[in-house]
Coordinates of C-alpha atoms and ligand atoms in Angstrom, one line a residue:
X1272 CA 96.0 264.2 270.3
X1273 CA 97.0 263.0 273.8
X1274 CA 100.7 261.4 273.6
X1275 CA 100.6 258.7 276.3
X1276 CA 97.2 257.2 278.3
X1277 CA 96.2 255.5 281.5
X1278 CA 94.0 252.1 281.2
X1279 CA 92.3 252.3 284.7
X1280 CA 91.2 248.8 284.0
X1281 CA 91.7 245.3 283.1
X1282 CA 90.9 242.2 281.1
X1283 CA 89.3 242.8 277.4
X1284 CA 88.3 246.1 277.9
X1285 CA 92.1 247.4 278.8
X1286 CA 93.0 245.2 276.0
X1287 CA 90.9 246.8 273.7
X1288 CA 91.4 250.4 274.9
X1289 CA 95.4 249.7 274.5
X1290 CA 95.1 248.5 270.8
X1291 CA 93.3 252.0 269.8
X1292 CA 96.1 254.1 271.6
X1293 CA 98.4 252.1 269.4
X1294 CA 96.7 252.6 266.1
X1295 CA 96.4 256.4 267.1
X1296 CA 100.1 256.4 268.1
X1297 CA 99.1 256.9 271.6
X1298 CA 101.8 255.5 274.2
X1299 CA 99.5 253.6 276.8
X1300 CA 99.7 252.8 280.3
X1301 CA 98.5 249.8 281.6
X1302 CA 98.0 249.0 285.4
X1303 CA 97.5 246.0 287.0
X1304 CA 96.9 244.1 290.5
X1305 CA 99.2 241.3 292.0
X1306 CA 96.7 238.3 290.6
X1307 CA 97.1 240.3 287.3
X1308 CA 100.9 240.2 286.2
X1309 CA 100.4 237.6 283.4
X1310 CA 97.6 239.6 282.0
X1311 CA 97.1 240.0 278.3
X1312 CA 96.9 243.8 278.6
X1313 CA 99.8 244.0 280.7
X1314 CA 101.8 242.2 277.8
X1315 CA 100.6 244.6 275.3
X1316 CA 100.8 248.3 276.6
X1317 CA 103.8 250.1 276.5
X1318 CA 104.3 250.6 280.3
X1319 CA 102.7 249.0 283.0
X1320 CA 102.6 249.7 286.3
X1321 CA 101.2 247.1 289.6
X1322 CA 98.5 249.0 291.2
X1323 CA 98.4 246.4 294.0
X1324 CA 97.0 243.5 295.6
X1325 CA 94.6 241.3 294.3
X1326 CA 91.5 242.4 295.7
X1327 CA 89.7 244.9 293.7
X1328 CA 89.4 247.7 296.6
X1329 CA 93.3 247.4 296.7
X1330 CA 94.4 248.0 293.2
X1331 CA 91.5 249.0 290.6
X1332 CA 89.6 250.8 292.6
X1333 CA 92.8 252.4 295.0
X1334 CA 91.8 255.9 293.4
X1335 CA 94.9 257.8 294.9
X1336 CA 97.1 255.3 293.9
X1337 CA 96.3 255.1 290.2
X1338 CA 96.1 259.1 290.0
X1339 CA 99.5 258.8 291.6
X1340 CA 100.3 256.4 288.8
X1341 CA 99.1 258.3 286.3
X1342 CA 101.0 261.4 287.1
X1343 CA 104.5 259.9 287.8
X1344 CA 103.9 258.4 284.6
X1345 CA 103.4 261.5 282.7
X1346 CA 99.9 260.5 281.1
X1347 CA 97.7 263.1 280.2
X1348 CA 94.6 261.5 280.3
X1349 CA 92.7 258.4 282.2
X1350 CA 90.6 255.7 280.1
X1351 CA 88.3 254.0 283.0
X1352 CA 86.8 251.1 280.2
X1353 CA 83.6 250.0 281.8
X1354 CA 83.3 248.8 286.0
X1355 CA 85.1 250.0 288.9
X1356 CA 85.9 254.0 288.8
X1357 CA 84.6 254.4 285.1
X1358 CA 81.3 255.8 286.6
X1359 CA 82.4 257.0 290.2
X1360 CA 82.1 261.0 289.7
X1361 CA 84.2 261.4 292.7
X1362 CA 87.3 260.1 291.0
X1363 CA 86.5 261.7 287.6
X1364 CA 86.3 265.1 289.7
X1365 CA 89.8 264.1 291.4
X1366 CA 91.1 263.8 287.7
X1367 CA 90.0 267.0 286.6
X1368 CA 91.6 268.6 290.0
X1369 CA 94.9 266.6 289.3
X1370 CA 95.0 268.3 285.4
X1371 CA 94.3 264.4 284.4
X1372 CA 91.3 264.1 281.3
X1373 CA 88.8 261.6 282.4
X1374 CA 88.0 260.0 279.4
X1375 CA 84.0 259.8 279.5
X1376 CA 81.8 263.0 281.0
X1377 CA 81.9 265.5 282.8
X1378 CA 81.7 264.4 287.2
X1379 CA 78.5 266.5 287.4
X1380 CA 76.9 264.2 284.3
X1381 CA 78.0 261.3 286.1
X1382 CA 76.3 262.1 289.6
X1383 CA 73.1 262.6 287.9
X1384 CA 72.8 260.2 286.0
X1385 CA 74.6 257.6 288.4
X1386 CA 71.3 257.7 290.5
X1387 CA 68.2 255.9 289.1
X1388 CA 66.0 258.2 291.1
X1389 CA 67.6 261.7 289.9
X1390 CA 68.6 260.0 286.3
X1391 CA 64.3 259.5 286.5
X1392 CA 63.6 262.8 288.1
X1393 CA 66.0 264.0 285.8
X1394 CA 64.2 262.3 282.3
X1395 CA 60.6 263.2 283.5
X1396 CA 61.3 267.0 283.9
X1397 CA 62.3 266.7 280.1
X1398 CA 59.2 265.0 278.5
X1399 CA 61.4 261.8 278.7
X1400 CA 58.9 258.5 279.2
X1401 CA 59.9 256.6 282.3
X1402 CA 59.1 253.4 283.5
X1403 CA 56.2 253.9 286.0
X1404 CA 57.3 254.1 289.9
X1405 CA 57.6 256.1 292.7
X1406 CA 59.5 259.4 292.6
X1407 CA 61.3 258.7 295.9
X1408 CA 62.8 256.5 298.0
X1409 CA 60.7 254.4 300.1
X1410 CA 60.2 255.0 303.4
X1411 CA 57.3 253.3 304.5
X1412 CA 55.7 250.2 303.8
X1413 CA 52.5 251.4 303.8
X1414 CA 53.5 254.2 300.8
X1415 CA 54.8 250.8 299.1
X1416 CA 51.4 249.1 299.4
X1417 CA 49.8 251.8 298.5
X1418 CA 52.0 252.1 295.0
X1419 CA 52.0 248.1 294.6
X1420 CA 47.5 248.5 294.7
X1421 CA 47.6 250.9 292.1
X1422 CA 49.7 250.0 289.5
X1423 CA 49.1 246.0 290.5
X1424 CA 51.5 243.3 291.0
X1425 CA 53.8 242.3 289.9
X1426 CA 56.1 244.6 291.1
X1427 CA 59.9 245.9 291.3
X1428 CA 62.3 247.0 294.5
X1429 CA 65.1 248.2 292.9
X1430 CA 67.8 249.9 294.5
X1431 CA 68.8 253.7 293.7
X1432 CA 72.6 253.3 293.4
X1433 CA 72.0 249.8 292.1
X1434 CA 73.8 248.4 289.1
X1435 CA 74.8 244.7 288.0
X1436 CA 70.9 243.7 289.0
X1437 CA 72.4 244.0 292.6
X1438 CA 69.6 245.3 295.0
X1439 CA 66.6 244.7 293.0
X1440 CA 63.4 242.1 293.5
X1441 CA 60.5 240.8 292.3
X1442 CA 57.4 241.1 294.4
X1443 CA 54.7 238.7 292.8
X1444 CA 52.1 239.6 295.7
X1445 CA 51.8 242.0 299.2
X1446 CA 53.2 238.9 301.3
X1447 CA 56.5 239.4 300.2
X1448 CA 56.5 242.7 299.8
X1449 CA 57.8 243.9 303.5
X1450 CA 60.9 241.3 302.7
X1451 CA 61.8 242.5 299.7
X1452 CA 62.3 246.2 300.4
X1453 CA 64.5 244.6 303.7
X1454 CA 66.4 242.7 301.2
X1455 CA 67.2 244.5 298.2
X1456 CA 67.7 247.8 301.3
X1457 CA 70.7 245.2 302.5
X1458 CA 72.5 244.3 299.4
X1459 CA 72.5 247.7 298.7
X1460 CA 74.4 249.3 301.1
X1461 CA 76.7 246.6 301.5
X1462 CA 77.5 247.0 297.3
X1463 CA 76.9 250.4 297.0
X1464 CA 77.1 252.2 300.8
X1465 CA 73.2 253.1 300.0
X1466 CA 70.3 251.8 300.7
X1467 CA 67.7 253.9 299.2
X1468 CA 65.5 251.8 297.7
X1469 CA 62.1 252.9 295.3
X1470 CA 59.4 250.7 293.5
X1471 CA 59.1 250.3 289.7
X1472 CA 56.1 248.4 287.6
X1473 CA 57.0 245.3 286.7
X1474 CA 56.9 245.3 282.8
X1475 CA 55.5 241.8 281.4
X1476 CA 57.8 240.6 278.7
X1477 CA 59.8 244.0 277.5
X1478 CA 62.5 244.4 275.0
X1479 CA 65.2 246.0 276.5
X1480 CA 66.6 247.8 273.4
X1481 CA 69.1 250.6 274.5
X1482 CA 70.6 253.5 272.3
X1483 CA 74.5 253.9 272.3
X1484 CA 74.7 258.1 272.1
X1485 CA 77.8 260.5 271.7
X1486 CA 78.1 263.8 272.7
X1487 CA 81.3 266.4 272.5
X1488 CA 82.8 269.7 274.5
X1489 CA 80.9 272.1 271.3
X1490 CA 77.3 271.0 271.7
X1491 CA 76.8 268.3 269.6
X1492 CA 74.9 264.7 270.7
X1493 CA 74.2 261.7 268.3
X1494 CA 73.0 258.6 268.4
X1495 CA 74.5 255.8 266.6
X1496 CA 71.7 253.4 266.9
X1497 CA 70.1 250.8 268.4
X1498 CA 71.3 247.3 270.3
X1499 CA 68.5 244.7 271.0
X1500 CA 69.8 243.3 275.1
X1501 CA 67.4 241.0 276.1
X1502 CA 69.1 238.7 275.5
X1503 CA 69.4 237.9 279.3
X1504 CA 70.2 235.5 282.2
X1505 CA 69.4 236.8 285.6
X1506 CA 68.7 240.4 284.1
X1507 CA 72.0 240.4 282.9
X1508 CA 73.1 240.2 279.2
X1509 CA 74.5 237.6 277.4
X1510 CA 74.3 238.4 273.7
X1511 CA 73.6 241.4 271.8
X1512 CA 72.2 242.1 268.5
X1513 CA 72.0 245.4 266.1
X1514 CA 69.5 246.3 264.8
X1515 CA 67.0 244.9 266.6
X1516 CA 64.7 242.3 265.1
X1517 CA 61.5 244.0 266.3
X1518 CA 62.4 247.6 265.2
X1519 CA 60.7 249.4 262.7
X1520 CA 61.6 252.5 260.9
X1521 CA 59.2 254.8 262.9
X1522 CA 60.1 253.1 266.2
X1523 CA 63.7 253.7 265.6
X1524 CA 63.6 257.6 264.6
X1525 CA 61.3 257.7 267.8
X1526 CA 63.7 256.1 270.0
X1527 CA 66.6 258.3 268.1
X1528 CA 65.0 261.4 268.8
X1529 CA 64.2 261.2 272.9
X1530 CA 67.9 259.5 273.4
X1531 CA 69.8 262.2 272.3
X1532 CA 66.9 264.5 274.0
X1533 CA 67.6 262.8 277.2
X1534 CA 71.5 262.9 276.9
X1535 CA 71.2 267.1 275.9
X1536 CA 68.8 267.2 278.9
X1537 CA 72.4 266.8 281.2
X1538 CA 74.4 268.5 278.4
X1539 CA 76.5 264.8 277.9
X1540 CA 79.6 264.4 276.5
X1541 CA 81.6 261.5 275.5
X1542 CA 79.8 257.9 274.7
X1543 CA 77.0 256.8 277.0
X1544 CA 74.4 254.9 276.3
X1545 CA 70.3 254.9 276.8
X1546 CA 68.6 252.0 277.9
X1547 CA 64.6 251.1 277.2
X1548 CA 62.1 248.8 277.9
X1549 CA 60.0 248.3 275.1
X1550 CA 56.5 246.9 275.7
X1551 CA 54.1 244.3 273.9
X1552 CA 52.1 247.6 272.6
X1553 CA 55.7 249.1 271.4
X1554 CA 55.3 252.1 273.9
X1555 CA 59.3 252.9 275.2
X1556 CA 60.0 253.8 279.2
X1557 CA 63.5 255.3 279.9
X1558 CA 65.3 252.5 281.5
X1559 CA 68.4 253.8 282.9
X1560 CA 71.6 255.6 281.1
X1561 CA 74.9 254.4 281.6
X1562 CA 77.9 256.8 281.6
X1563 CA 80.6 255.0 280.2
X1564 CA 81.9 252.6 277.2
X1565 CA 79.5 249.4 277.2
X1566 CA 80.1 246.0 276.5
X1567 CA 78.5 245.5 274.2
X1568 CA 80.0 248.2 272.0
X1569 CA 82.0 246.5 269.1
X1570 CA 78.2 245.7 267.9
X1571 CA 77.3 249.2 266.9
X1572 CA 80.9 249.9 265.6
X1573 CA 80.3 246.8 263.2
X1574 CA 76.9 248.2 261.9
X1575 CA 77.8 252.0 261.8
X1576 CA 81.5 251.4 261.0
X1577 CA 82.7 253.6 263.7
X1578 CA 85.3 253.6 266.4
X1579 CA 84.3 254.3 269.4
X1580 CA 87.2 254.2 271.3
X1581 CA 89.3 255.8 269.1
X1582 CA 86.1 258.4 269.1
X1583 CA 86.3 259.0 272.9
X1584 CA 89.9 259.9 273.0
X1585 CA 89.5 262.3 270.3
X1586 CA 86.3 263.9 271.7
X1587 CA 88.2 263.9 275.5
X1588 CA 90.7 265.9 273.7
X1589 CA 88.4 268.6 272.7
X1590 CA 87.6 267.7 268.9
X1591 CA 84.3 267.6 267.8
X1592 CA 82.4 264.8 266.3
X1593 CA 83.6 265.0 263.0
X1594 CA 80.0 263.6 261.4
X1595 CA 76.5 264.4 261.7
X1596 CA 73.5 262.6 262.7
X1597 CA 72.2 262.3 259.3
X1598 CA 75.6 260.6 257.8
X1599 CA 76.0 257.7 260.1
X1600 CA 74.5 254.7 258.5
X1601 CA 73.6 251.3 260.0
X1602 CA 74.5 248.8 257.6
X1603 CA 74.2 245.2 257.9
X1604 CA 73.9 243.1 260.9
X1605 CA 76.0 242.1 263.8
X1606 CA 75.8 240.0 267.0
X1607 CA 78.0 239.7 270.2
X1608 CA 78.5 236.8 272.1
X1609 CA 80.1 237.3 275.4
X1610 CA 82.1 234.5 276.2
X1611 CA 82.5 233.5 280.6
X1612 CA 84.7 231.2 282.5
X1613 CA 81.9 229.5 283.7
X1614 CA 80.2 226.2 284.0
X1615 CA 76.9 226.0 282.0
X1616 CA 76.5 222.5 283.5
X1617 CA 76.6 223.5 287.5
X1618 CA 74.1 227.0 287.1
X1619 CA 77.3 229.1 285.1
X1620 CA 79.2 228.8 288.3
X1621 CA 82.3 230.7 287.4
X1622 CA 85.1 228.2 286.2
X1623 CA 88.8 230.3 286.8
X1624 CA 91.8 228.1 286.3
X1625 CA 94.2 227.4 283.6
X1626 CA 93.4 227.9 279.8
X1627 CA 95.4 225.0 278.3
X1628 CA 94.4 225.8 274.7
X1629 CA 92.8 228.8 273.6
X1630 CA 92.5 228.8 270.1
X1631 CA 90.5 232.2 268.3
X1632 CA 87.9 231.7 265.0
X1633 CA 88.4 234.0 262.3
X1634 CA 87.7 235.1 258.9
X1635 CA 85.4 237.4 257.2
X1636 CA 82.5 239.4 259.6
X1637 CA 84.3 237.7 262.7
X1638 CA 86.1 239.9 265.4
X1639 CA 87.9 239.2 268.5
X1640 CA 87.7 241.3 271.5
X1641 CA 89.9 238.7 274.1
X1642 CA 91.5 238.7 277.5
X1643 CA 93.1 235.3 277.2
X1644 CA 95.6 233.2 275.5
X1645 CA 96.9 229.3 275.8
X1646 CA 98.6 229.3 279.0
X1647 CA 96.8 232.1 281.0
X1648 CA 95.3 231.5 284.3
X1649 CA 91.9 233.4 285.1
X1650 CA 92.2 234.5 288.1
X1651 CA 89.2 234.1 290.8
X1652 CA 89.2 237.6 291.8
X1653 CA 87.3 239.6 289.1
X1654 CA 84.7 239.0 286.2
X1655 CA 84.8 236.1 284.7
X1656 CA 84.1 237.3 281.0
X1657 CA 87.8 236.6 279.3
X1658 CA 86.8 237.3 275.9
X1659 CA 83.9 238.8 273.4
X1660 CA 82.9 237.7 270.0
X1661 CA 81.3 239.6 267.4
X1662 CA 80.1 238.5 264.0
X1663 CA 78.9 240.6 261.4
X1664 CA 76.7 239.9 258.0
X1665 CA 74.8 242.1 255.5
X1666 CA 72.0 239.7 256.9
X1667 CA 70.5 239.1 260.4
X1668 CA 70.3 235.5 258.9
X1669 CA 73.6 236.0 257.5
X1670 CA 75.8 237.3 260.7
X1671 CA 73.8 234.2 262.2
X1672 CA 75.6 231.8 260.0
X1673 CA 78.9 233.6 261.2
X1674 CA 78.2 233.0 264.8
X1675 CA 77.6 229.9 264.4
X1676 CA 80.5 229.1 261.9
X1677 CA 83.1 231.2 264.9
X1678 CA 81.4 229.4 267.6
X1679 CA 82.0 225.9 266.1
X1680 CA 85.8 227.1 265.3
X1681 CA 86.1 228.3 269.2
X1682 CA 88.5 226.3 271.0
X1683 CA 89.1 226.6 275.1
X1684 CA 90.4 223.9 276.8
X1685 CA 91.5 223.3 280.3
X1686 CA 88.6 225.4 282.1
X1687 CA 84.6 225.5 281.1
X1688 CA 83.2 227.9 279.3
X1689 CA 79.8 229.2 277.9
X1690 CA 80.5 228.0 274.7
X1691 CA 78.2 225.4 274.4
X1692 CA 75.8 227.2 275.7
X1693 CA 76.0 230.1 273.1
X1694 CA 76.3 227.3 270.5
X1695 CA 73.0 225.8 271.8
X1696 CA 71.3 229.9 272.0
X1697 CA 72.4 230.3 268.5
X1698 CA 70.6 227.7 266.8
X1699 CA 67.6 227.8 268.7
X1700 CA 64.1 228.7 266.7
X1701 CA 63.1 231.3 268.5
X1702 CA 66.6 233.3 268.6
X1703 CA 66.5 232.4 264.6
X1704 CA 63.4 234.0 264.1
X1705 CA 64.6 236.8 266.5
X1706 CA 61.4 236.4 268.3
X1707 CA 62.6 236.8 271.9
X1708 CA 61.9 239.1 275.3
X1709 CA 63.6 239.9 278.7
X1710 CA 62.1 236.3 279.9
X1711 CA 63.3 234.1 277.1
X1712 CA 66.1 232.6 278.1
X1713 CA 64.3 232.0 281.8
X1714 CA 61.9 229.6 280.0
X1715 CA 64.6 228.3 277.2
X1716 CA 67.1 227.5 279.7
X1717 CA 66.0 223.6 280.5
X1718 CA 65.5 222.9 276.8
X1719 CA 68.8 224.7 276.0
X1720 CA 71.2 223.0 278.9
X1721 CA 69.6 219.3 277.4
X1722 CA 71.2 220.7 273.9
X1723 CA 74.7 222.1 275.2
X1724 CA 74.7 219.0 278.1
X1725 CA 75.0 216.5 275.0
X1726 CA 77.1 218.4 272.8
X1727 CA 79.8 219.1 275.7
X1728 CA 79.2 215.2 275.8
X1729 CA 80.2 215.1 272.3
X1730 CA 83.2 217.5 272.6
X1731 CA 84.5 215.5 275.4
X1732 CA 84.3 212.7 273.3
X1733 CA 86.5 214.0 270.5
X1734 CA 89.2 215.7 273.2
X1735 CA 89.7 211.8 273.8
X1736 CA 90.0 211.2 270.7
X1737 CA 92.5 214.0 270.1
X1738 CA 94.4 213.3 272.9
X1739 CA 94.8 209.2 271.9
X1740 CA 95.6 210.9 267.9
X1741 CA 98.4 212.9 269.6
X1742 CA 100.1 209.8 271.5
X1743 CA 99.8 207.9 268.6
X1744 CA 101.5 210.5 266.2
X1745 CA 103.8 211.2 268.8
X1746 CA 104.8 207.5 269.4
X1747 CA 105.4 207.1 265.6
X1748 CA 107.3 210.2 265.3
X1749 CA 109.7 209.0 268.4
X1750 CA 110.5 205.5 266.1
X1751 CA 111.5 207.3 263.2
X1752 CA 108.4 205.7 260.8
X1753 CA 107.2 209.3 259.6
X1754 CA 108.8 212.6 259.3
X1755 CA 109.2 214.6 262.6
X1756 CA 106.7 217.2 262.6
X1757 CA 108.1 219.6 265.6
X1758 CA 106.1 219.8 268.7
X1759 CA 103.0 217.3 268.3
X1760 CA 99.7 219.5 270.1
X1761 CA 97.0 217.5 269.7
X1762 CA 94.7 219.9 267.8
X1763 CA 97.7 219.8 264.6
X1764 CA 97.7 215.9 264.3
X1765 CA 93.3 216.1 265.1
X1766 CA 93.2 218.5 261.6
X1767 CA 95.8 216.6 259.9
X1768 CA 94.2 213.4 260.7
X1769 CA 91.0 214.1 260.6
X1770 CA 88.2 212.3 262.7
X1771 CA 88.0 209.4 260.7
X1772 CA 91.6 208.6 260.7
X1773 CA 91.0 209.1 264.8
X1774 CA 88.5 206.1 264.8
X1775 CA 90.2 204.6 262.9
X1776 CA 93.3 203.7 265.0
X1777 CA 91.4 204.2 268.4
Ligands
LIG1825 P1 71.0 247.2 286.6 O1 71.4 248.6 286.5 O2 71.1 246.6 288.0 O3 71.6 246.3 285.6 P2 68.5 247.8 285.1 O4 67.6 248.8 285.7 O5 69.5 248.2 284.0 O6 69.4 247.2 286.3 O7 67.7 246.5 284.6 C1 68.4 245.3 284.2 C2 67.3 244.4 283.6 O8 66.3 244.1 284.5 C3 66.6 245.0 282.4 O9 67.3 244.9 281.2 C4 65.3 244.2 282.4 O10 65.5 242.9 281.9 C5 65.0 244.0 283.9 N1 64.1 245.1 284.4 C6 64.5 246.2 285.0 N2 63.5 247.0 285.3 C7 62.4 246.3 284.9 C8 61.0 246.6 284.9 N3 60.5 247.7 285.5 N4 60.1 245.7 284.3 C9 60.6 244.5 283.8 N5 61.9 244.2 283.7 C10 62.8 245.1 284.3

């Protein structure tokens, strides 16, 4: 096994990467940018290293400089997590020239598959479905019409290179088509340097239900099984659930099969992951595939009782998969939340500042994938997603109970978060009966922000209270009527006092 690793990355995913290099004995090597120093994976990795300033372009993302890093370091091997260089085929091609393992596939895998139009081209030539669009780029608007009149509106610019749901929009009718393509042309080059640009149909109310897959240097791909994503705001997820609630036994050894068929179709190794939309009739279209460790993976290590991490560095270090297909089970049920610095209230504008309290649930089915900690400042520069939490439950019904337990337990205080809103999604009917599309949470959203708006109400409410507790045990500690306690925090004298007792002297 590799000795000592590079965490090209930051925030929970570095955190994460670091804690299975340490159960694997693995020295790790953590870098970090000048907004950054604080950081909880700086804290825990056996070296770290400042890559640079704070912008991203600077320090993550200064490919020389982190090679350089890694080398002077005396690492043997680079984990990119998920963002910046983890699926930029130039730097995993700079790696293997340098003698460094990229930990994820091979730079050829990642070019092909780092293109929607070639990933397509790619799928089609191997009996792979495909969402229907055009097989090129577009370079007239006249080719566009003529797409949008046959396959009928509404339709979808989407950029090539695009990721992140940058470079892609709806066209609901011909008017708007000319500015579209202009549009999502623009945001693509400036995020991506490309502004290729091709047309999709516009699927009405799809699952997006994606397969995680593994492959390894001697030949063998898996799949570990399916996560339900739509779960979404703005085409972007913001919980995850596996299985999925509409799957069916058929569907899923379906699915199964023309995953790892599309990941042996580029020979993949490493993790990567699959993702389909899923109509009304249950016919699947290859989405896209993404070349790297997702998000949302902690979901499918709870069901399949896996570690994918720990799984990557052994398969980057030329060991096989040591299972096969047919002996990974899918047991239970487990859901992620992904937890933002961001203001439900004002459209999830992102919320960065200091964490005065940050306080983790726990207990049985609940894991923590964090970033943060009482004290730490989020910085404005990156992501705002500072921490992850997963529940699991040998019931759908059951992990719900979980969530809703840990979310209730959650404590952040000092900056807003999206916890009210993910304890208003939770308890909503239609999440409970696990009857939800791609557009749910675009119709929930005013019901849900009328749930999460009173209950931060509420919550504001009781910091009050806490904060008038606190004085009050605090002012009867400093006359000597009760026994000092050591440092009064509010949240100690709120649980030893209970709400009641709050009131009561308020
Ligand atoms: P990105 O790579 O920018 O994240 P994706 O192609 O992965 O974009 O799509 C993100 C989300 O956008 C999907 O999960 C789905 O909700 C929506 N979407 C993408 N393509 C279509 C389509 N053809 N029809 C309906 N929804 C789509």
């Amino acid at each position: 096994m590799f000795k000592k690793v590079l965490i090209a990355n930051r925030g929970e995913i570095a955190v994460r990467v670091i804690r299975a290099c340490r159960d694997l004995g693995i020295k790790s090597v953590a870098i970090y940018s000048e907004a950054d120093r604080n950081s909880l994976h700086v804290q825990l990795a056996d070296f770290a290293y400042c890559a640079g300033p704070a912008p991203s372009s600077e320090s993550y993302l200064n490919q020389r400089r982190i090679l350089d890093l890694a080398i002077a370091s005396g690492a043997e091997a680079i984990h990119p997590g998920y963002g910046f260089l983890s699926e930029n085929s130039k730097f995993a091609k700079e790696c293997e020239k340098s003698g460094i393992v990229f930990i994820g596939p091979r730079s050829d895998a990642l070019q092909l598959m780092g293109d929607k139009l070639t990933s397509r081209k790619t799928m089609m030539d191997n009996g792979v479905p495909v969402v229907p669009g055009t097989d090129k780029a577009i370079t007239s608007l006249d080719d566009a019409k003529k797409f949008a009149a046959q396959y009928g509106y509404p339709i979808l610019v989407k950029a090539s290179a695009g990721g992140g749901g940058k470079g892609m929009r709806l066209v609901e009718s011909e008017k708007s088509l000319a500015s579209a393509i202009e549009g999502a042309r623009r945001e693509s080059e400036k995020a991506f340097g490309n502004s290729d640009v091709y047309l999709e149909k516009y699927l009405e109310e799809p699952h997006h239900i994606e397969f995680q897959i593994f492959g390894d240097s001697h030949g063998n791909i898996v799949h570990l099984y399916e996560r339900e994503c739509s779960m979404q705001r703005r085409h972007q997820k913001v919980l995850e659930e596996s299985p999925s609630p509409i799957m069916t036994g058929e569907l899923r050894k379906k699915m199964g099969d023309v995953a790892v068929r599309a990941a042996k179709a580029v020979n993949y190794t490493n993790a990567g992951t699959i993702e389909f939309l899923v109509d009304k009739q249950r016919n699947f279209y290859f989405l896209e595939m993404n070349t790297r460790l997702q998000v949302e993976h902690p979901i499918t290590e709870l069901v399949t009782d896996i570690d994918i991490v720990k799984l990557q560095l052994a398969v980057a270090h030329g060991e096989a998969i040591p299972f096969s297909q047919s002996a990974i089970k899918q047991l239970g049920h487990a859901i992620e939340c992904r937890i933002y610095a961001e203001d439900p209230e004002n459209d999830f504008l992102p919320c960065p500042g200091l964490i005065k309290e940050f306080s983790l649930p726990s207990g049985p089915g609940i894991r923590n994938d964090e970033a943060a900690y009482s004290g730490y400042e989020v910085p404005i520069h990156y992501d705002p997603m500072i921490a992850k939490l997963s529940c699991w439950g040998e019931s759908r019904m059951a992990a719900i109970g979980t969530m809703q337990r840990a979310l209730n337990e959650y404590t952040i205080l000092g900056i807003k978060s999206s916890l009210p809103f993910h304890r208003a999604l939770v308890r909503h009917p239609k999440f409970l009966k696990g009857d939800y599309t791609t557009n749910f949470l675009n119709e929930a959203l005013p019901e849900l922000s009328s749930e999460f708006q009173a209950e931060i109400k509420d919550r504001d409410f009781e910091e009050a209270l806490l904060v008038a507790a606190g004085i009050e045990a605090f002012r009867k500690e400093a006359i000597g009527r009760e026994r000092p306690q050591g440092r009064v925090s509010a949240r100690r004298v709120w649980i030893q006092t209970g709400r009641q007792e709050s009131l009561r002297r308020l």
